[in-house]
PDB file of C-alpha atoms in Angstrom:
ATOM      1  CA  UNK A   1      15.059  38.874 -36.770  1.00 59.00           C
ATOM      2  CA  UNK A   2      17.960  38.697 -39.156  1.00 65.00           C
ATOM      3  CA  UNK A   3      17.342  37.756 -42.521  1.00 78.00           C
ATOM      4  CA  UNK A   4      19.457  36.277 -45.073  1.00 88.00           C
ATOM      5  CA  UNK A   5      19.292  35.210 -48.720  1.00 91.00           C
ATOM      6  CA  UNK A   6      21.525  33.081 -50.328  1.00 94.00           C
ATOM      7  CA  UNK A   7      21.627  32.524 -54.043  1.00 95.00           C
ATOM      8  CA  UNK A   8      21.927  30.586 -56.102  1.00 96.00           C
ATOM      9  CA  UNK A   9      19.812  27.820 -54.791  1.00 93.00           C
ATOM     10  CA  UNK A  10      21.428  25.211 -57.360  1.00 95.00           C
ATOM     11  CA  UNK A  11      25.123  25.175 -59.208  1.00 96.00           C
ATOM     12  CA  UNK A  12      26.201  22.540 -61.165  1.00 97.00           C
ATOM     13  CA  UNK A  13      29.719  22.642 -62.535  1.00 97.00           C
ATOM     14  CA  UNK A  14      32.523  20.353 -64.208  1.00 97.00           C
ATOM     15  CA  UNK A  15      35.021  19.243 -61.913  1.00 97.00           C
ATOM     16  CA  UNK A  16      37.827  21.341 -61.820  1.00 97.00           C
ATOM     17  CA  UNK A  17      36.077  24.312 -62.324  1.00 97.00           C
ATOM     18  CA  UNK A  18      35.289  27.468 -59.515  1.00 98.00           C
ATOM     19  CA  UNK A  19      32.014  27.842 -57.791  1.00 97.00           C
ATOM     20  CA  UNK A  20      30.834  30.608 -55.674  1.00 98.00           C
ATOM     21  CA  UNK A  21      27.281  30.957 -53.317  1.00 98.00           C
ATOM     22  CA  UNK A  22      27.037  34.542 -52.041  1.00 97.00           C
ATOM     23  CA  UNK A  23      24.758  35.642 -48.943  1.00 97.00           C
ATOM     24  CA  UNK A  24      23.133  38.998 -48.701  1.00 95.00           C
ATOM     25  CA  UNK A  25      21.515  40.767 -46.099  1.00 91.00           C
ATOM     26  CA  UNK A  26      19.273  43.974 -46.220  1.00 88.00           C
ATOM     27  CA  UNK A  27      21.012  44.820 -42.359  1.00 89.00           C
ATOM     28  CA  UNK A  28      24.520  44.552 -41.156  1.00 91.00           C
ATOM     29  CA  UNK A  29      25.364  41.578 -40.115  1.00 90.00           C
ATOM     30  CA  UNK A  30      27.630  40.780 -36.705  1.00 89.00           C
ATOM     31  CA  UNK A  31      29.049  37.521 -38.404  1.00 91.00           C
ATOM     32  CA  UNK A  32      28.606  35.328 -40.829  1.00 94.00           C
ATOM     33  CA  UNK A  33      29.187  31.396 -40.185  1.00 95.00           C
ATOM     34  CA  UNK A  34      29.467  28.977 -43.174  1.00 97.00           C
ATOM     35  CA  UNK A  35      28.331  25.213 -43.223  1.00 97.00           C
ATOM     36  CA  UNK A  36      28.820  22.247 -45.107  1.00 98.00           C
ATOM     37  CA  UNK A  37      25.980  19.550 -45.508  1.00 97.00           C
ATOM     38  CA  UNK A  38      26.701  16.404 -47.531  1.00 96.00           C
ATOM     39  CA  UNK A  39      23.887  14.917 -49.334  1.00 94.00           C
ATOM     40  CA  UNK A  40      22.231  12.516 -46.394  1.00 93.00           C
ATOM     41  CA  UNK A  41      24.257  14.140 -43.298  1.00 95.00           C
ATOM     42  CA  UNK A  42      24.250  16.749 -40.927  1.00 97.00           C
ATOM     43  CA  UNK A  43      25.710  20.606 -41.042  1.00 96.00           C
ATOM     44  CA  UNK A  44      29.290  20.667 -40.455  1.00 96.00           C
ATOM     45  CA  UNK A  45      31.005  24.164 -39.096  1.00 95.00           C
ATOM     46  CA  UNK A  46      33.061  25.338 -41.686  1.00 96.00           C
ATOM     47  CA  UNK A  47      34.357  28.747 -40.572  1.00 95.00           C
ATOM     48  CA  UNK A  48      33.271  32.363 -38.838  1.00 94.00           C
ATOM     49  CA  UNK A  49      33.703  35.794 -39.926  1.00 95.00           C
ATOM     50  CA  UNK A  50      33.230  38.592 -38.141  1.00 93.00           C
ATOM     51  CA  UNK A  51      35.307  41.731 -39.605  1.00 94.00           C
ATOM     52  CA  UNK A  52      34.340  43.998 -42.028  1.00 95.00           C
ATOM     53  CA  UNK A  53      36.375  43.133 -45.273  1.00 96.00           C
ATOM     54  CA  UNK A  54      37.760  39.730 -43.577  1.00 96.00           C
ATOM     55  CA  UNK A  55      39.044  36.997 -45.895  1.00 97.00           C
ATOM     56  CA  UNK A  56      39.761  33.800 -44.683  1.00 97.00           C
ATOM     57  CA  UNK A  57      41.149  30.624 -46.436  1.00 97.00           C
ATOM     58  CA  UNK A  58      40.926  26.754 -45.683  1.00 96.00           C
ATOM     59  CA  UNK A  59      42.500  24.963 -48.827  1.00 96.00           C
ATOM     60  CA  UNK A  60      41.015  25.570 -51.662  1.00 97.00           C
ATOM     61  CA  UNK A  61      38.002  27.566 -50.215  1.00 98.00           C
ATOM     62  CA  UNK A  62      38.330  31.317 -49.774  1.00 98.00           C
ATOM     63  CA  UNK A  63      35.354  32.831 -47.591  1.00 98.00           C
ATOM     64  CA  UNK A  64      34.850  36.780 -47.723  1.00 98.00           C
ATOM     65  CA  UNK A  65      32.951  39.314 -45.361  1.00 97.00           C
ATOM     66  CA  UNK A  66      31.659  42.431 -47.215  1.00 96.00           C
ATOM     67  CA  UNK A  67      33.147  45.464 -46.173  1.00 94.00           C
ATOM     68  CA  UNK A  68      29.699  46.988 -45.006  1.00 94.00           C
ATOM     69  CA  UNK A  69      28.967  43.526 -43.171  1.00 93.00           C
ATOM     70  CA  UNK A  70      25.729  42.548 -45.295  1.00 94.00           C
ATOM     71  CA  UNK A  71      27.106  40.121 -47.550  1.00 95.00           C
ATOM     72  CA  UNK A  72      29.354  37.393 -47.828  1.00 97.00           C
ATOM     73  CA  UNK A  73      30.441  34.807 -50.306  1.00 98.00           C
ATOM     74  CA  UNK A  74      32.535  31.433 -50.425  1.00 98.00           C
ATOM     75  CA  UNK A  75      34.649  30.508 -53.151  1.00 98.00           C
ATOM     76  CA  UNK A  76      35.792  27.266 -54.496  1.00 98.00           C
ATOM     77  CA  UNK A  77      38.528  27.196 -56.370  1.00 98.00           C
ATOM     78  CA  UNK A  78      38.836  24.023 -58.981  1.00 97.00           C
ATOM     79  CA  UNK A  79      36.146  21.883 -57.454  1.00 97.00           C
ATOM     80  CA  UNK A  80      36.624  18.196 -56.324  1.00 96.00           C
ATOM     81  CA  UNK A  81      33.387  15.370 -56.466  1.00 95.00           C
ATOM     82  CA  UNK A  82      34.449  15.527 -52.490  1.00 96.00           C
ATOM     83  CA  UNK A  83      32.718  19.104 -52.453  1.00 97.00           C
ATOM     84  CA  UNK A  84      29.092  17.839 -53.459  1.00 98.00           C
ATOM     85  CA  UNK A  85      26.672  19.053 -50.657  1.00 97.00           C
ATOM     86  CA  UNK A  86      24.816  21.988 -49.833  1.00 96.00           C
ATOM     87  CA  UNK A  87      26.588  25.177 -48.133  1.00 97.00           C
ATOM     88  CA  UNK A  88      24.828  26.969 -45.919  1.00 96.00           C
ATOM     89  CA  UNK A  89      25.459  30.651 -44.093  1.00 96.00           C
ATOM     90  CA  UNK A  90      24.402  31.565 -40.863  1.00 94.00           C
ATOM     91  CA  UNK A  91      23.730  34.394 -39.128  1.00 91.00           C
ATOM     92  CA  UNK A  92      24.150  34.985 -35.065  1.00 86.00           C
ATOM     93  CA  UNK A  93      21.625  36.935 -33.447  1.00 82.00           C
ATOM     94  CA  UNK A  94      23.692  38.772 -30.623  1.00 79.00           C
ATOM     95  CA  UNK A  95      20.339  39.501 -28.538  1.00 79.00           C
ATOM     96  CA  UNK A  96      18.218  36.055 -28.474  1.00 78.00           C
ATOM     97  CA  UNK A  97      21.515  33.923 -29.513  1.00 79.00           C
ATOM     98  CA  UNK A  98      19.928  32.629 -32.375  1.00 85.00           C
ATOM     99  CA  UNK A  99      21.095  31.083 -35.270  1.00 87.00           C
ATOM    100  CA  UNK A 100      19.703  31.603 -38.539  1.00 89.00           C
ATOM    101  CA  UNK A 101      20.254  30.009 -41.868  1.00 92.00           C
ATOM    102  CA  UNK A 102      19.960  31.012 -45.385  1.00 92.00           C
ATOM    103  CA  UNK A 103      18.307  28.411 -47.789  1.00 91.00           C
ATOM    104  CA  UNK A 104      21.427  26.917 -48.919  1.00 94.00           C
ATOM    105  CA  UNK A 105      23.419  26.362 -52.383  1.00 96.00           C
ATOM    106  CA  UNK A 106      23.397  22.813 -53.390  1.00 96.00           C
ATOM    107  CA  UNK A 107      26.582  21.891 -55.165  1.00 97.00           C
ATOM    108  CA  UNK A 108      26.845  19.221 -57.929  1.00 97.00           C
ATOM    109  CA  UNK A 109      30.113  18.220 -59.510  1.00 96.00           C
ATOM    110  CA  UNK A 110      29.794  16.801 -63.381  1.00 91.00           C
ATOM    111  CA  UNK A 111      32.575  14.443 -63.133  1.00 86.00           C
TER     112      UNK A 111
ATOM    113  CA  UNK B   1      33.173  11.910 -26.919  1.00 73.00           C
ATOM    114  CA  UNK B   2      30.192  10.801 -29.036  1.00 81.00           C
ATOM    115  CA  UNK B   3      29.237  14.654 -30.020  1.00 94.00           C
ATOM    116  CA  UNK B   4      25.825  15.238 -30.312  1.00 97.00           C
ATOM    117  CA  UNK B   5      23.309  12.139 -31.093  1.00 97.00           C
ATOM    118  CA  UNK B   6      19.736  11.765 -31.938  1.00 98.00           C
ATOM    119  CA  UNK B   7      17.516   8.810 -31.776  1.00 97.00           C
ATOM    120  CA  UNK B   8      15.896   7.407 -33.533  1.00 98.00           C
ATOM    121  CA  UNK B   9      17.133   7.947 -37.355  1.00 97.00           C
ATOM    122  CA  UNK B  10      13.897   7.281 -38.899  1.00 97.00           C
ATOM    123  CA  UNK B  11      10.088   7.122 -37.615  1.00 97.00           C
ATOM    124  CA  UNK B  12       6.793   6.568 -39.294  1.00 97.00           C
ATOM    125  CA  UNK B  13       3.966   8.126 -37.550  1.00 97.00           C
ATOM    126  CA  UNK B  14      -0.039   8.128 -37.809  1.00 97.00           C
ATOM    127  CA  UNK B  15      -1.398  11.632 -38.353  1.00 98.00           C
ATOM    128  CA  UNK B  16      -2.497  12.489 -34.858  1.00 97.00           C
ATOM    129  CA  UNK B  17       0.052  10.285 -32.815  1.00 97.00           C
ATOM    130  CA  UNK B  18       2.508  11.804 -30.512  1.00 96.00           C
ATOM    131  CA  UNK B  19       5.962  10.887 -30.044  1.00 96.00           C
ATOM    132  CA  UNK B  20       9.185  12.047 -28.514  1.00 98.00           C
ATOM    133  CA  UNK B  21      12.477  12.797 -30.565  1.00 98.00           C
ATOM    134  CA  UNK B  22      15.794  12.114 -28.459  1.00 98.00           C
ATOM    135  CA  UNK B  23      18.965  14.437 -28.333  1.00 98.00           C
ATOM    136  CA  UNK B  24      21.527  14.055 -26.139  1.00 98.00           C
ATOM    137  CA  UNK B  25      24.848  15.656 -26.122  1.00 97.00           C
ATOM    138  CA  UNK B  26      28.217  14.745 -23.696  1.00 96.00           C
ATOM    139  CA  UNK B  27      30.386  17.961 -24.651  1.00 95.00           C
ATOM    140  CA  UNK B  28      28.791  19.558 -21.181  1.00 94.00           C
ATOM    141  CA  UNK B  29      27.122  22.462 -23.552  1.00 95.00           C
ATOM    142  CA  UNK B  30      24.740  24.443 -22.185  1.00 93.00           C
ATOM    143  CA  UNK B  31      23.308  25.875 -25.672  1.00 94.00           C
ATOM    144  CA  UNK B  32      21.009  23.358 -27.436  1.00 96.00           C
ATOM    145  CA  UNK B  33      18.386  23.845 -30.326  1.00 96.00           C
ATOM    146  CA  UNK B  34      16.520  21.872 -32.366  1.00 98.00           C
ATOM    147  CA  UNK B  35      15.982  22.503 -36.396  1.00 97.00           C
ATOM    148  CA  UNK B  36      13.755  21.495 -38.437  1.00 97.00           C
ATOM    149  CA  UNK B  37      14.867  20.940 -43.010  1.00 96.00           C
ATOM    150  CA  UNK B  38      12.457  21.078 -45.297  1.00 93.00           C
ATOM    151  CA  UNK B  39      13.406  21.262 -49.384  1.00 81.00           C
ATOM    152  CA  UNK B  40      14.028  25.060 -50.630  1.00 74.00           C
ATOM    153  CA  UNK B  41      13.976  25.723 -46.659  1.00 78.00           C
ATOM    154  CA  UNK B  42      16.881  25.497 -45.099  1.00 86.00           C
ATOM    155  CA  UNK B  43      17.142  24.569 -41.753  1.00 93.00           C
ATOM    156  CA  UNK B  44      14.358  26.326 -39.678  1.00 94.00           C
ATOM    157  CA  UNK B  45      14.802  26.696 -35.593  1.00 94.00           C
ATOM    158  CA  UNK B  46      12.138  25.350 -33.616  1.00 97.00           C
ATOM    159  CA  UNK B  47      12.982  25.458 -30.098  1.00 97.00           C
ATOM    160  CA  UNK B  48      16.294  26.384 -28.530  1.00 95.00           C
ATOM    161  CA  UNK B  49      17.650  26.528 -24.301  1.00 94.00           C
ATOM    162  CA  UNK B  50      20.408  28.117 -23.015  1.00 91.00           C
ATOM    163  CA  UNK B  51      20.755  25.977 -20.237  1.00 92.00           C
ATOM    164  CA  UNK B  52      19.035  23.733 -18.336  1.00 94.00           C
ATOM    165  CA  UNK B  53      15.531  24.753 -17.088  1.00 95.00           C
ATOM    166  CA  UNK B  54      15.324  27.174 -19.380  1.00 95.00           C
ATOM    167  CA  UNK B  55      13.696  27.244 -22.961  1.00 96.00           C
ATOM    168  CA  UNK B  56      12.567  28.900 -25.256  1.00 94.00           C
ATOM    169  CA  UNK B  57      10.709  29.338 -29.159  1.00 94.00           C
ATOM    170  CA  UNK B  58      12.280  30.020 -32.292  1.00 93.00           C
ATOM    171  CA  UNK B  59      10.897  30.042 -35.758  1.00 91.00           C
ATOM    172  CA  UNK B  60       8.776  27.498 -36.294  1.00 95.00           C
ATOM    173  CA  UNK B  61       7.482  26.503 -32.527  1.00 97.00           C
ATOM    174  CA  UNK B  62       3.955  25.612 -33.128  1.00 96.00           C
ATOM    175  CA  UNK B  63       3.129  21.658 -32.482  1.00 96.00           C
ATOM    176  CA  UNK B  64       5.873  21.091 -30.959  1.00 98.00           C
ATOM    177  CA  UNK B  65       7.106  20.798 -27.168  1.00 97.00           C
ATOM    178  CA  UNK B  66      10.285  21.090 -25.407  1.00 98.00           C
ATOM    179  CA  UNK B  67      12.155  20.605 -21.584  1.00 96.00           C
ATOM    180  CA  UNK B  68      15.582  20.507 -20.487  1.00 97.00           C
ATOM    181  CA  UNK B  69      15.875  18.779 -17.113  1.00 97.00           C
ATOM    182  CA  UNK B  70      19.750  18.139 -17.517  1.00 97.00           C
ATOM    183  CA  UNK B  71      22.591  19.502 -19.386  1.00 96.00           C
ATOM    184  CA  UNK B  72      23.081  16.618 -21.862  1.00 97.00           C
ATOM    185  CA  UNK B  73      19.216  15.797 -23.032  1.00 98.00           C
ATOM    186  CA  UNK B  74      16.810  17.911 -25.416  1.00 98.00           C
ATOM    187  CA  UNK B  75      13.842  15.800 -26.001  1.00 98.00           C
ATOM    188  CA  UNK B  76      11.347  17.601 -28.741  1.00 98.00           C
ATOM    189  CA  UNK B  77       8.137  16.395 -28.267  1.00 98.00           C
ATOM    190  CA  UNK B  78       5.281  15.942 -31.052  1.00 97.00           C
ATOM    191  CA  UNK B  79       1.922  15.767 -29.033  1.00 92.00           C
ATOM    192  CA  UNK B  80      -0.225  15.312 -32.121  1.00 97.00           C
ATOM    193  CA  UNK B  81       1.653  14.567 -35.589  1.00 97.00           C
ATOM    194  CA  UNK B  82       0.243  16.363 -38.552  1.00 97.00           C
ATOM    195  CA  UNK B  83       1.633  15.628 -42.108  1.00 97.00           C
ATOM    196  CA  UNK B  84       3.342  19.182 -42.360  1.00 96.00           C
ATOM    197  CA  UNK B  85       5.290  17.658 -39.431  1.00 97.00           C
ATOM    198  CA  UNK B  86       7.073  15.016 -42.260  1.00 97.00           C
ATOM    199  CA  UNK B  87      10.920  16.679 -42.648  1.00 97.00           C
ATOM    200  CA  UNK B  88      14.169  16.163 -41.098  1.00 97.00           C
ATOM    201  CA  UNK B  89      14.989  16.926 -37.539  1.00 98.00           C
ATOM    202  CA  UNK B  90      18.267  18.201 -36.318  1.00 98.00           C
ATOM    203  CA  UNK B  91      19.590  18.875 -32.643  1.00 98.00           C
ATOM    204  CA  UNK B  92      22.465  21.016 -32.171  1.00 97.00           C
ATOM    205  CA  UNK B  93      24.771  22.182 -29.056  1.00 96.00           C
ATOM    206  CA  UNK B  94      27.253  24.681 -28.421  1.00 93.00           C
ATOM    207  CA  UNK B  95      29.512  26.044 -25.870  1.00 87.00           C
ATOM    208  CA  UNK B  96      28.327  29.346 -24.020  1.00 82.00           C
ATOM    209  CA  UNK B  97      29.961  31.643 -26.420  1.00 81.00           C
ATOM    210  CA  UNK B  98      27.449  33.281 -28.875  1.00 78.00           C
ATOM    211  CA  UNK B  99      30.809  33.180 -31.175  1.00 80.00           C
ATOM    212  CA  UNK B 100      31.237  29.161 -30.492  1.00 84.00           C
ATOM    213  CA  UNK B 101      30.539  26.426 -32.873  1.00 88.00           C
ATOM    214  CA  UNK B 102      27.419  24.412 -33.520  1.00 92.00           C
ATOM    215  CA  UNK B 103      27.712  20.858 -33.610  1.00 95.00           C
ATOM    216  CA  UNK B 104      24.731  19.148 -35.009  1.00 97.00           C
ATOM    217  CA  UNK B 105      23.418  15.709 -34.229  1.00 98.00           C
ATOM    218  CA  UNK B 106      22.866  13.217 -37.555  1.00 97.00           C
ATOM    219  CA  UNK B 107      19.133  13.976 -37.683  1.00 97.00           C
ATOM    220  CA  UNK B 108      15.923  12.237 -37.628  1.00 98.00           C
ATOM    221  CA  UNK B 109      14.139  11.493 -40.846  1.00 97.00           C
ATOM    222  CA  UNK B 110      10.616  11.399 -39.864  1.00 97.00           C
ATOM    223  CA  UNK B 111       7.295  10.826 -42.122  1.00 97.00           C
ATOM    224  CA  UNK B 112       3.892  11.859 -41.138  1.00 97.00           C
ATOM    225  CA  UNK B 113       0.895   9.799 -42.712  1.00 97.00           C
TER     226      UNK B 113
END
């Protein structure tokens, strides 16, 4: 199956400064989803990519699709203690439908 | 619409003791999984179904059970808890689309003794 690694596995950063996790793939990918998991929740959908080269914005996060498809990378720009969690991508299998996750980026904010 | 929910939040079990962890979704999905998260893991599919009747293994399968008799319930079933079984359990759903999104449930925390 797809396989995915996403580094790093920890950032910490002031707040107000960027932070980036980036997820690679030895394959080409289909799509790429991106997750958000606050520390004692659940995975929340953050957005989908599918297009070679596609960038796509929500606020102050900027998500990218690699132009050969087997890598990706969200970008925070000036983070906020409201972005502490974990971020997680996710890969579709188009065959089995299955989802698969890389091992996350957890996100702490040094207020 | 209550989403996706999971019962119960937290369970302590016996090593050897079986048990059954509760999903249930009202969003009429037919695409419903069940993760397990483990530190440094991620989350790691155990069992997913497409619909109901129909299951099927994903990852990490072994010691664990599944059915879907109706659209809305996912039960995962532990027949005999081990303590590699201690982690956090999540059920998901999703609309038929491959391209749809996953809603997860809030997760059961359970510990293995």
């Amino acid at each position: 199956g797809q396989q995915v690694m996403q580094i790093p596995q920890y950032q910490h950063v002031q707040e107000g400064e960027d932070f980036t996790t980036y997820c690679n793939s030895s394959t080409t990918l289909s799509n790429i989803q991106w997750y958000k998991q606050r520390p004692g929740g659940h995975p929340v959908f953050l957005i989908q990519l599918v297009k070679s080269g596609e960038v796509k914005k929500q606020k102050r996060l900027t998500f990218q699709f690699g132009e050969a498809k087997k890598n990706s990378s969200l970008h925070i720009t000036a983070t906020q203690t409201t972005d502490v969690g974990t971020y997680f991508c996710a890969v579709v299998n188009f065959g089995n439908e299955k989802l698969t996750f890389g091992t996350g980026t957890r996100l702490t904010i040094i207020p | 619409n209550a989403g996706v929910t999971q019962t119960p939040k937290f369970q302590v079990l016996k090593t050897g003791q079986s048990m059954t962890l509760q999903c249930a979704q009202d969003m009429n999905h037919e695409y419903m999984s069940w993760y397990r998260q483990d530190p440094g893991m991620g989350l790691r599919l155990i069992h997913y179904s497409v619909g109901a009747g129909i299951t099927d293994q994903g990852e990490v399968p072994n010691g664990y059970n599944v059915s879907r008799s109706t659209t809305e319930d996912f039960p995962l079933r532990l027949l005999s808890a081990a303590p590699s079984q201690t982690s956090v359990y999540f059920c998901a759903s999703r609309g038929p689309g491959v391209w749809e999104t996953q809603y997860f449930g809030p997760g059961t925390r359970l510990l293995v003794l």
